[in-house]
Amino acid sequence: MKFSLALVTLVTVASGFPVIDTANEAVLRKAAKLASRTVEIIEAENAQNAKRPVKRASLPLPKDALGISRAETNCGPTLPCLAFDAEDQFVSVEGEYAYAAPSESQIRGPCPGLNAAANHGYLPRSGVASIEETVRGMSKLYNMGIDLAAALAAYAVVIDGDLLDGTWSIGGPQQSDPLVPILGNGQGLSYSHNSYEGDGSIGRLDAYTNKGDAHSLSIEKFEAVYAVGGNDTSEEGYDQRYTIDKFRSRFQDVQDHSIATNPYYFTGAFSTVVVVPAAYNFVINFMSNHSEEHPAGYLDGYNFKQFFGVTGSPGNFVWNKGQERVPKNWYRRPSSSPYNLADVFADVGIGYLAYPETLKIGGNTGTVNSFTGVDVSDITGGVLNAAKLFEGDNFACFAFNLLQQGIPHFLKGPLADINNATSFLAPFLSPLLGKLTCPELGNFDQSLFNDFPGHKYSPTGPATNY
Ligand code: HEM
Ligand SMILES: *[C@@H]1O[C@H](CO)[C@@H](O)[C@H](O)[C@H]1NC(C)=O
Ligand SMILES: *[C@@H]1O[C@H](CO)[C@@H](O)[C@H](O)[C@H]1NC(C)=O
Ligand SMILES: *[C@@H]1O[C@H](CO)[C@@H](O)[C@H](O)[C@H]1NC(C)=O
């Protein structure tokens, strides 16, 4: 599980060793100075560990996951954001990157980060992208790690896109040639319920409670998450401040609300165990603005609203569908600190350790407030249980297993095609998977989820751009 890897890096920083080998002396010295408060806290917490030879799998679990969560900056769990470099971090919204609202035929969907990228030409404005276009665009606009962008895009191609031409849609179905067979559901992210999109999202409603629409922003939900950033009710919202810990706590409230209102609430898939909480974390790690005073980034209400396509002030917010924007004069994460696949697992893992109630695997059984959990040991052939889940690399191993085990369930088509899909994905996951020490988790029977009607609920959309 990547949390331990995160500790390794943080401990390494804390003990004064350079973490970026391409950086020069001056940058490293500045880096040490700017090392986030997280590092100091970890240093205090793990003074013992820092003295030991650092071996990932053998690090003990952090005693104070909540403290670590509260101290984490907006830059992520591993590399601190070293320094502010205006030239490196400035993001153009002019010329070829000028904002334009999507036309009728251009696709937008459930992800504000992708919608904003497409509205500014960092992704194809059509809303349909190849893996290479995704990697280039995500890197340029957000400094998303190449391994992460490639894995996210490859999974989208396989599970909801078009494996034959290697593209995927950020929203609804592509207007594809009907003669071209589509292995995945071909419905794009908007209708990827459980395979990619999941319940308990930060701003979208659960698919079942909104007639299959899990891609439109709910203003009520946005009001609630906006409020966790403070009490600035002005239209600008400059005094609001969002941190990853506030969002982790918010995730717990959203889950409770879903359990109390959605009879089909289901959380037994890679989408709900990893993608949904990761999306909360992406707001902090990718949408924050950076400055000399705040090299690790800060997120205020103004930037939050711009990226989410929201205008107005608390109580009167309006979602402007398809109008997600990259703010003018916005500075992304520094090139020296990409947010990688390992960071995703570290951040999601820290969240589950800090807020153990949020790790729920199971679902409602057809009525509200009927949440029933599935035993982790049943899904892992008895190898893992709730306690062992966060030892060593186990959490990331478990998550990858959930992902791979889900593929045959979500893909239609003969076994040979499914095997091809799995092998297509493998090289994109191996940069991280290859570094993990995983126990043999084996296959599990998807019928374990039979009691949960939400597991099979699979709305498909109209063939439109939304
Ligand atoms: C290749 C890149 C990406 C892919 C494939 C992707 C995919 C997705 C998917 C499938 C969802 C739905 C998850 C759910 O049900 O909550 C989602 C939601 C979300 N994504 Fe992305 N995403 C990507 C990049 C980003 C980036 C760069 C950001 C931030 C700048 C971001 C921010 C979000 C947020 C905030 C949500 C939740 C929206 C809401 O509930 O209102 N994503 N994304
Ligand atoms: C907002 O104000 C209320 C009451 O004045 C206070 O209890 C709460 O902590 C404040 N919220 C934030 C996020 O600062
Ligand atoms: C980002 O921070 C810089 C430096 O403080 C500031 O000039 C700029 O206005 C901010 N941008 C946004 C979109 O908040
Ligand atoms: C699987 O992939 C191989 C090699 O890429 C290809 O030759 C073969 O036709 C594919 N099989 C199916 C059933 O798609």
Coordinates of C-alpha atoms and ligand atoms in Angstrom, one line a residue:
M1 CA 0.0 0.0 0.0
K2 CA 1.4 3.3 -1.1
F3 CA 1.0 5.0 2.3
S4 CA 4.2 3.3 3.4
L5 CA 5.9 4.5 0.3
A6 CA 4.7 8.0 1.1
L7 CA 6.3 7.7 4.5
V8 CA 9.5 6.6 3.0
T9 CA 9.7 9.7 0.9
L10 CA 8.6 12.0 3.6
V11 CA 11.0 10.5 6.1
T12 CA 13.7 10.8 3.5
V13 CA 13.0 14.5 3.1
A14 CA 12.8 15.0 6.8
S15 CA 16.2 13.5 7.3
G16 CA 17.7 15.8 4.8
F17 CA 18.4 13.6 1.8
P18 CA 17.6 15.0 -1.7
V19 CA 14.5 13.5 -3.2
I20 CA 14.7 15.0 -6.7
D21 CA 17.9 14.0 -8.2
T22 CA 17.7 16.4 -11.1
A23 CA 17.5 19.4 -8.9
N24 CA 20.5 21.5 -8.2
E25 CA 22.0 22.4 -4.8
A26 CA 20.2 25.7 -4.4
V27 CA 16.9 24.2 -5.3
L28 CA 17.4 21.4 -2.8
R29 CA 18.3 23.8 0.0
K30 CA 15.2 25.8 -0.7
A31 CA 13.2 22.6 -0.9
A32 CA 14.3 21.6 2.5
K33 CA 13.2 25.0 3.8
L34 CA 9.9 24.8 2.1
A35 CA 9.2 21.2 3.0
S36 CA 5.7 21.0 4.1
R37 CA 4.4 21.0 7.6
T38 CA 3.4 17.5 7.0
V39 CA 7.0 16.5 6.9
E40 CA 7.7 18.1 10.3
I41 CA 4.8 16.2 11.8
I42 CA 5.9 13.0 10.2
E43 CA 9.4 13.6 11.4
A44 CA 8.2 14.0 15.0
E45 CA 5.9 11.0 14.7
N46 CA 8.5 8.8 13.1
A47 CA 11.8 9.9 14.6
Q48 CA 12.4 6.3 15.4
N49 CA 11.7 5.1 11.8
A50 CA 13.9 7.7 10.3
K51 CA 16.9 6.2 12.0
R52 CA 16.2 2.7 10.6
P53 CA 17.3 1.6 7.1
V54 CA 14.2 2.6 5.1
K55 CA 12.5 -0.5 3.8
R56 CA 9.0 0.2 2.5
A57 CA 7.2 -2.9 3.6
S58 CA 8.6 -3.0 7.1
L59 CA 7.5 0.4 8.2
P60 CA 5.0 0.3 11.0
L61 CA 1.7 1.9 10.5
P62 CA 1.4 5.6 11.4
K63 CA 0.0 6.1 14.9
D64 CA -1.7 9.3 14.1
A65 CA -3.3 9.1 10.6
L66 CA -5.7 11.8 11.5
G67 CA -2.9 14.1 12.5
I68 CA -1.1 13.4 9.3
S69 CA -4.3 14.1 7.3
R70 CA -4.8 17.4 9.1
A71 CA -1.2 18.4 8.5
E72 CA -1.1 17.5 4.8
T73 CA -0.6 20.4 2.4
N74 CA -2.4 20.9 -0.9
C75 CA 0.6 19.4 -2.7
G76 CA 0.1 15.8 -1.9
P77 CA 1.6 13.1 0.4
T78 CA 5.0 12.5 -1.1
L79 CA 7.1 15.2 -2.8
P80 CA 6.7 18.6 -1.2
C81 CA 6.1 21.4 -3.7
L82 CA 9.7 22.8 -3.7
A83 CA 9.4 26.4 -4.8
F84 CA 7.3 28.7 -6.8
D85 CA 8.5 29.3 -10.3
A86 CA 6.0 31.6 -12.1
E87 CA 7.3 30.8 -15.6
D88 CA 7.0 27.0 -15.0
Q89 CA 3.7 27.1 -13.3
F90 CA 1.7 29.7 -15.2
V91 CA -1.1 28.2 -17.3
S92 CA -2.1 29.9 -20.5
V93 CA -5.8 30.5 -21.2
E94 CA -5.1 32.5 -24.3
G95 CA -4.8 31.7 -28.0
E96 CA -5.1 28.0 -28.7
Y97 CA -6.0 27.6 -25.0
A98 CA -8.7 30.2 -24.9
Y99 CA -11.9 29.2 -23.3
A100 CA -14.8 28.2 -25.5
A101 CA -18.1 26.6 -24.3
P102 CA -18.7 23.2 -25.9
S103 CA -20.8 23.2 -29.1
E104 CA -23.7 20.8 -29.5
S105 CA -21.6 18.0 -30.8
Q106 CA -18.8 18.3 -28.2
I107 CA -18.9 16.0 -25.3
R108 CA -18.6 16.9 -21.6
G109 CA -19.2 14.7 -18.6
P110 CA -18.9 14.0 -14.8
C111 CA -15.3 15.2 -14.3
P112 CA -14.8 19.0 -13.9
G113 CA -11.0 18.5 -14.4
L114 CA -11.5 17.0 -17.8
N115 CA -14.4 19.3 -18.8
A116 CA -12.2 22.4 -18.0
A117 CA -9.3 20.9 -19.9
A118 CA -11.5 20.3 -23.0
N119 CA -13.0 23.8 -22.8
H120 CA -9.5 25.2 -23.0
G121 CA -8.1 22.9 -25.7
Y122 CA -5.8 21.0 -23.3
L123 CA -7.8 18.0 -24.4
P124 CA -9.4 17.7 -27.8
R125 CA -12.5 20.0 -27.6
S126 CA -14.6 17.2 -29.0
G127 CA -14.3 15.5 -25.6
V128 CA -12.9 12.3 -27.2
A129 CA -9.2 11.7 -26.6
S130 CA -6.4 9.1 -27.2
I131 CA -4.1 8.0 -24.4
E132 CA -1.3 10.2 -25.8
E133 CA -3.5 13.3 -26.0
T134 CA -4.6 12.7 -22.4
V135 CA -1.1 12.3 -21.1
R136 CA 0.1 15.4 -22.9
G137 CA -2.9 17.5 -21.9
M138 CA -3.1 16.4 -18.2
S139 CA 0.7 17.0 -17.8
K140 CA 0.7 20.4 -19.4
L141 CA -2.4 21.8 -17.7
Y142 CA -2.2 20.1 -14.2
N143 CA 1.2 18.5 -14.0
M144 CA -0.4 15.2 -13.5
G145 CA 2.2 12.4 -13.5
I146 CA 2.5 10.6 -16.8
D147 CA 2.0 7.2 -15.1
L148 CA -1.3 8.4 -13.6
A149 CA -2.7 10.0 -16.7
A150 CA -1.8 7.0 -18.8
A151 CA -3.3 4.6 -16.4
L152 CA -6.6 6.6 -16.1
A153 CA -6.9 7.0 -19.8
A154 CA -6.0 3.3 -20.6
Y155 CA -8.6 2.1 -18.1
A156 CA -11.2 4.5 -19.8
V157 CA -10.4 3.1 -23.2
V158 CA -10.8 -0.5 -22.1
I159 CA -13.8 -0.2 -19.9
D160 CA -15.9 2.5 -21.4
G161 CA -14.2 3.6 -24.6
D162 CA -13.2 2.2 -28.0
L163 CA -10.4 -0.3 -27.7
L164 CA -10.0 -0.6 -31.4
D165 CA -9.1 3.0 -32.1
G166 CA -7.7 3.6 -28.6
T167 CA -10.0 6.5 -27.7
W168 CA -12.3 7.3 -24.8
S169 CA -15.0 9.9 -24.2
I170 CA -15.0 12.3 -21.2
G171 CA -18.8 12.2 -21.2
G172 CA -21.5 10.3 -23.1
P173 CA -21.2 7.8 -26.0
Q174 CA -19.0 8.6 -28.9
Q175 CA -20.7 9.0 -32.3
S176 CA -18.8 5.9 -33.4
D177 CA -19.2 3.9 -36.6
P178 CA -21.8 1.3 -35.7
L179 CA -19.9 -1.3 -37.7
V180 CA -16.9 -1.0 -35.4
P181 CA -17.5 -3.4 -32.5
I182 CA -17.0 -1.9 -29.1
L183 CA -15.7 -4.2 -26.4
G184 CA -16.3 -2.0 -23.4
N185 CA -19.7 -0.5 -22.8
G186 CA -18.7 2.3 -25.2
Q187 CA -20.8 4.7 -23.2
G188 CA -18.1 7.0 -22.0
L189 CA -17.5 8.3 -18.5
S190 CA -21.0 9.6 -18.0
Y191 CA -22.5 6.1 -18.2
S192 CA -19.7 4.2 -16.6
H193 CA -21.6 3.5 -13.4
N194 CA -19.6 1.2 -11.0
S195 CA -16.9 0.6 -13.7
Y196 CA -15.5 4.1 -13.4
E197 CA -18.1 6.5 -12.0
G198 CA -19.4 5.6 -8.5
D199 CA -21.7 6.6 -5.7
G200 CA -20.8 9.1 -3.0
S201 CA -19.2 11.7 -5.3
I202 CA -18.3 15.1 -4.1
G203 CA -20.7 17.1 -6.4
R204 CA -22.7 14.6 -8.5
L205 CA -25.7 12.6 -7.2
D206 CA -25.7 8.8 -7.0
A207 CA -26.8 7.5 -10.4
Y208 CA -29.9 5.6 -9.0
T209 CA -31.3 8.6 -7.1
N210 CA -31.0 10.8 -10.2
K211 CA -32.5 8.6 -12.9
G212 CA -29.2 7.4 -14.1
D213 CA -27.6 10.9 -14.3
A214 CA -24.4 10.9 -12.3
H215 CA -22.7 13.5 -14.4
S216 CA -24.6 16.7 -13.7
L217 CA -23.6 18.8 -10.7
S218 CA -26.0 19.0 -7.9
I219 CA -26.1 22.5 -6.5
E220 CA -27.2 21.3 -3.1
K221 CA -24.2 19.0 -2.9
F222 CA -21.9 21.8 -4.1
E223 CA -23.4 24.2 -1.5
A224 CA -22.5 21.7 1.2
V225 CA -19.0 21.0 0.1
Y226 CA -18.4 24.7 -0.5
A227 CA -19.3 25.4 3.1
V228 CA -16.6 23.2 4.5
G229 CA -14.1 25.8 3.3
G230 CA -15.2 28.5 5.7
N231 CA -17.8 31.2 6.1
D232 CA -17.0 33.6 3.4
T233 CA -20.4 34.2 1.7
S234 CA -19.1 36.8 -0.7
E235 CA -19.4 36.1 -4.4
E236 CA -15.6 36.0 -4.8
G237 CA -15.0 33.6 -1.9
Y238 CA -11.4 34.6 -1.6
D239 CA -11.4 33.8 2.1
Q240 CA -12.5 30.2 1.7
R241 CA -9.8 27.6 2.2
Y242 CA -10.1 24.0 1.2
T243 CA -7.7 21.2 2.5
I244 CA -7.6 17.5 1.8
D245 CA -8.5 16.8 5.4
K246 CA -11.7 18.8 5.2
F247 CA -12.7 16.9 2.1
R248 CA -11.9 13.5 3.7
S249 CA -14.3 14.4 6.5
R250 CA -16.8 15.6 4.0
F251 CA -16.6 12.2 2.2
Q252 CA -17.8 10.6 5.4
D253 CA -20.9 12.9 5.5
V254 CA -21.7 12.2 1.9
Q255 CA -21.5 8.5 2.4
D256 CA -23.9 8.7 5.4
H257 CA -26.3 10.7 3.3
S258 CA -26.1 8.2 0.4
I259 CA -26.8 5.3 2.8
A260 CA -29.8 7.2 4.1
T261 CA -31.3 8.1 0.7
N262 CA -30.1 5.6 -2.0
P263 CA -31.5 2.1 -1.7
Y264 CA -29.0 1.1 -4.5
Y265 CA -25.9 2.5 -2.8
F266 CA -23.0 0.3 -3.7
T267 CA -19.3 0.5 -2.8
G268 CA -17.8 -2.8 -3.8
A269 CA -15.9 -1.8 -6.9
F270 CA -12.6 -0.1 -7.8
S271 CA -14.7 3.0 -8.8
T272 CA -16.1 3.5 -5.3
V273 CA -13.0 2.3 -3.3
V274 CA -10.5 4.3 -5.3
V275 CA -11.8 6.6 -8.0
V276 CA -14.5 8.4 -6.0
P277 CA -12.3 9.4 -3.0
A278 CA -9.4 10.1 -5.4
A279 CA -11.6 12.6 -7.1
Y280 CA -12.1 14.5 -3.8
N281 CA -8.4 14.6 -3.5
F282 CA -7.9 15.8 -7.1
V283 CA -9.7 19.0 -6.3
I284 CA -7.1 19.9 -3.7
N285 CA -4.0 18.5 -5.5
F286 CA -4.8 19.7 -9.0
M287 CA -7.1 22.8 -8.7
S288 CA -5.1 24.7 -6.0
N289 CA -3.4 27.9 -7.1
H290 CA 0.3 28.3 -6.3
S291 CA 2.2 31.4 -5.4
E292 CA 5.5 32.5 -3.8
E293 CA 3.7 32.7 -0.4
H294 CA 2.0 29.4 -0.9
P295 CA 4.3 27.1 -2.9
A296 CA 2.4 24.1 -1.7
G297 CA -0.8 25.7 -3.1
Y298 CA -4.1 27.0 -1.7
L299 CA -7.6 26.6 -2.9
D300 CA -10.1 29.4 -2.3
G301 CA -13.8 29.6 -3.2
Y302 CA -13.0 31.6 -6.4
N303 CA -10.9 28.9 -7.9
F304 CA -13.1 26.0 -6.7
K305 CA -16.1 27.6 -8.4
Q306 CA -14.3 28.4 -11.7
F307 CA -13.1 24.9 -12.1
F308 CA -16.6 23.5 -11.3
G309 CA -18.4 25.9 -13.6
V310 CA -20.3 27.5 -10.8
T311 CA -21.2 31.2 -10.4
G312 CA -23.1 33.2 -7.7
S313 CA -22.7 33.2 -4.0
P314 CA -23.7 30.7 -1.2
G315 CA -27.4 30.2 -1.2
N316 CA -27.6 31.4 -4.9
F317 CA -25.1 29.2 -6.7
V318 CA -25.8 28.3 -10.3
W319 CA -24.1 25.5 -12.2
N320 CA -23.4 26.5 -15.8
K321 CA -23.4 23.1 -17.5
G322 CA -20.4 22.5 -19.6
Q323 CA -18.8 25.8 -18.6
E324 CA -16.0 24.6 -16.4
R325 CA -13.0 26.9 -16.6
V326 CA -9.3 27.2 -15.9
P327 CA -9.1 30.5 -14.0
K328 CA -7.1 33.4 -15.5
N329 CA -3.8 33.9 -13.8
W330 CA -3.8 30.5 -12.3
Y331 CA -0.6 28.6 -11.4
R332 CA -0.5 24.8 -11.4
R333 CA 1.7 22.4 -9.4
P334 CA 5.4 22.8 -10.1
S335 CA 7.0 20.5 -12.7
S336 CA 9.3 19.2 -10.0
S337 CA 6.3 17.7 -8.1
P338 CA 4.0 15.8 -10.4
Y339 CA 1.1 14.0 -8.7
N340 CA 1.6 10.3 -9.5
L341 CA -0.2 7.1 -9.4
A342 CA 1.6 6.3 -6.1
D343 CA 0.2 9.6 -4.7
V344 CA -3.3 8.5 -5.5
F345 CA -3.0 5.4 -3.4
A346 CA -1.2 7.2 -0.6
D347 CA -3.8 9.9 -0.4
V348 CA -6.7 7.5 -0.6
G349 CA -5.0 5.2 2.0
I350 CA -4.4 8.1 4.4
G351 CA -8.0 9.0 4.1
Y352 CA -9.2 5.5 5.1
L353 CA -6.8 5.4 8.0
A354 CA -7.7 8.9 9.2
Y355 CA -11.5 8.3 8.7
P356 CA -11.9 4.5 9.1
E357 CA -15.7 4.8 8.8
T358 CA -15.2 5.8 5.1
L359 CA -13.8 2.4 4.2
K360 CA -17.0 0.7 3.3
I361 CA -17.2 -2.3 1.0
G362 CA -20.7 -3.5 0.4
G363 CA -23.9 -1.6 -0.1
N364 CA -27.6 -1.1 0.7
T365 CA -29.7 -4.1 0.0
G366 CA -32.6 -2.4 -1.8
T367 CA -33.9 -0.2 1.0
V368 CA -32.3 2.9 2.6
N369 CA -30.2 2.5 5.7
S370 CA -29.6 -1.2 5.0
F371 CA -25.9 -1.0 4.5
T372 CA -24.3 -4.4 4.7
G373 CA -20.6 -4.9 4.5
V374 CA -18.7 -7.6 2.6
D375 CA -15.8 -9.1 4.5
V376 CA -12.5 -8.2 3.0
S377 CA -11.3 -11.7 3.7
D378 CA -14.1 -13.1 1.4
I379 CA -12.9 -10.9 -1.4
T380 CA -9.3 -11.8 -0.9
G381 CA -9.5 -15.6 -0.5
G382 CA -8.9 -15.2 3.2
V383 CA -5.5 -13.5 2.7
L384 CA -6.4 -10.1 3.9
N385 CA -8.8 -8.7 6.6
A386 CA -9.6 -5.2 7.6
A387 CA -6.5 -5.0 9.9
K388 CA -4.1 -6.4 7.3
L389 CA -5.5 -4.2 4.5
F390 CA -3.2 -1.3 5.4
E391 CA 0.0 -3.3 6.1
G392 CA 2.8 -3.1 3.6
D393 CA 1.6 -2.6 0.0
N394 CA -1.7 -4.5 0.7
F395 CA -4.1 -1.7 0.0
A396 CA -2.8 -0.9 -3.5
C397 CA -2.6 -4.6 -4.2
F398 CA -6.2 -5.0 -3.1
A399 CA -7.3 -2.0 -5.2
F400 CA -5.7 -3.4 -8.3
N401 CA -7.2 -6.7 -7.6
L402 CA -10.7 -5.1 -7.4
L403 CA -10.0 -3.3 -10.7
Q404 CA -8.9 -6.5 -12.6
Q405 CA -11.6 -8.7 -11.1
G406 CA -14.2 -6.2 -12.2
I407 CA -13.2 -6.2 -15.8
P408 CA -15.0 -9.3 -16.9
H409 CA -18.1 -8.2 -15.1
F410 CA -18.2 -4.8 -16.9
L411 CA -17.1 -5.9 -20.3
K412 CA -19.4 -7.7 -22.7
G413 CA -17.9 -10.0 -25.3
P414 CA -16.1 -13.3 -25.6
L415 CA -13.4 -14.3 -23.2
A416 CA -10.6 -13.8 -25.8
D417 CA -11.6 -10.2 -26.1
I418 CA -11.7 -9.8 -22.3
N419 CA -8.2 -11.3 -22.1
N420 CA -7.1 -8.9 -24.7
A421 CA -8.5 -6.0 -22.8
T422 CA -6.7 -7.1 -19.6
S423 CA -3.4 -7.4 -21.4
F424 CA -3.9 -4.0 -23.0
L425 CA -4.2 -2.5 -19.6
A426 CA -1.3 -4.4 -18.0
P427 CA 1.6 -2.2 -19.2
F428 CA -0.1 0.9 -18.1
L429 CA -0.6 -0.4 -14.5
S430 CA 2.8 -2.0 -14.2
P431 CA 4.8 1.2 -13.4
L432 CA 3.3 1.0 -10.0
L433 CA 2.1 -2.6 -9.8
G434 CA 5.6 -3.7 -10.6
K435 CA 7.0 -2.0 -7.5
L436 CA 4.5 -3.5 -5.1
T437 CA 5.0 -6.6 -3.0
C438 CA 1.7 -8.2 -3.3
P439 CA 0.3 -11.4 -1.6
E440 CA -1.5 -13.8 -3.9
L441 CA -5.1 -12.6 -3.7
G442 CA -6.7 -14.9 -6.2
N443 CA -10.0 -14.5 -7.9
F444 CA -13.2 -13.8 -6.0
D445 CA -16.7 -14.5 -7.0
Q446 CA -18.7 -11.5 -8.1
S447 CA -21.8 -13.3 -6.8
L448 CA -20.6 -12.1 -3.3
F449 CA -22.3 -8.9 -4.4
N450 CA -25.6 -10.5 -5.4
D451 CA -27.4 -9.0 -2.4
F452 CA -26.7 -5.5 -3.6
P453 CA -29.0 -4.4 -6.4
G454 CA -26.7 -1.4 -7.0
H455 CA -24.0 -3.8 -8.2
K456 CA -25.9 -4.7 -11.3
Y457 CA -27.5 -1.2 -11.9
S458 CA -26.1 0.0 -15.1
P459 CA -27.9 3.0 -16.7
T460 CA -27.1 3.8 -20.3
G461 CA -27.5 7.3 -21.7
P462 CA -29.0 9.0 -24.6
A463 CA -26.7 9.3 -27.5
T464 CA -26.1 13.0 -26.8
N465 CA -23.2 15.0 -25.6
Y466 CA -24.5 15.1 -22.0
Ligands
HEM1 C1 -7.3 11.2 -17.3 C2 -7.7 11.9 -16.4 C3 -9.0 11.8 -15.6 C4 -10.0 10.8 -15.7 C5 -10.0 9.5 -16.5 C6 -11.0 11.2 -14.7 C7 -12.2 10.4 -14.5 C8 -13.2 10.8 -13.6 C9 -14.3 10.0 -13.3 C10 -14.6 8.6 -13.9 C11 -15.0 10.6 -12.4 C12 -16.4 10.2 -11.8 C13 -16.0 9.7 -10.4 C14 -17.2 9.8 -9.4 O1 -18.2 9.2 -9.6 O2 -17.1 10.7 -8.5 C15 -14.4 11.8 -12.1 C16 -14.8 12.8 -11.2 C17 -14.1 13.8 -10.8 N1 -12.8 14.2 -11.3 FE1 -11.8 13.4 -12.8 N2 -10.7 12.3 -14.1 C18 -9.4 12.7 -14.6 C19 -8.7 13.9 -14.2 C20 -9.1 14.7 -13.3 C21 -8.4 15.9 -12.9 C22 -7.1 16.4 -13.5 C23 -9.1 16.6 -12.0 C24 -8.9 17.8 -11.3 C25 -8.3 18.9 -11.8 C26 -10.3 15.8 -11.7 C27 -11.3 16.1 -10.8 C28 -12.5 15.3 -10.6 C29 -13.5 15.7 -9.7 C30 -13.5 16.9 -8.7 C31 -14.5 14.8 -9.8 C32 -15.8 14.7 -9.0 C33 -16.8 15.6 -9.6 C34 -18.1 15.7 -8.8 O3 -18.5 14.8 -8.1 O4 -18.7 16.8 -8.8 N3 -10.3 14.7 -12.5 N4 -13.2 11.9 -12.9
LIG2 C1 -18.5 29.0 10.4 O1 -19.1 29.7 11.5 C2 -19.7 28.9 12.4 C3 -20.4 29.7 13.4 O2 -20.1 31.0 13.4 C4 -18.5 28.1 13.1 O3 -19.0 27.2 14.1 C5 -17.9 27.3 12.0 O4 -16.7 26.6 12.6 C6 -17.4 28.1 10.9 N1 -17.0 27.3 9.8 C7 -15.7 27.3 9.3 C8 -15.4 26.3 8.3 O5 -14.9 28.2 9.7
LIG3 C1 -2.9 32.8 -8.0 O1 -1.9 33.3 -7.2 C2 -1.2 34.4 -7.8 C3 0.0 34.7 -6.9 O2 -0.4 35.1 -5.6 C4 -2.1 35.5 -7.9 O3 -1.5 36.6 -8.5 C5 -3.3 35.1 -8.8 O4 -4.3 36.1 -8.9 C6 -3.9 33.8 -8.3 N1 -4.8 33.3 -9.3 C7 -6.1 32.9 -9.0 C8 -6.8 32.4 -10.2 O5 -6.5 32.9 -7.9
LIG4 C1 -6.1 -10.1 -29.3 O1 -4.9 -9.4 -29.5 C2 -4.1 -9.9 -30.5 C3 -2.8 -9.2 -30.5 O2 -2.9 -7.8 -30.2 C4 -4.8 -9.9 -31.9 O3 -4.0 -10.4 -32.9 C5 -6.1 -10.6 -31.7 O4 -6.9 -10.6 -32.9 C6 -6.9 -10.2 -30.6 N1 -8.1 -11.0 -30.4 C7 -9.3 -10.6 -30.2 C8 -10.3 -11.7 -30.0 O5 -9.6 -9.4 -30.3

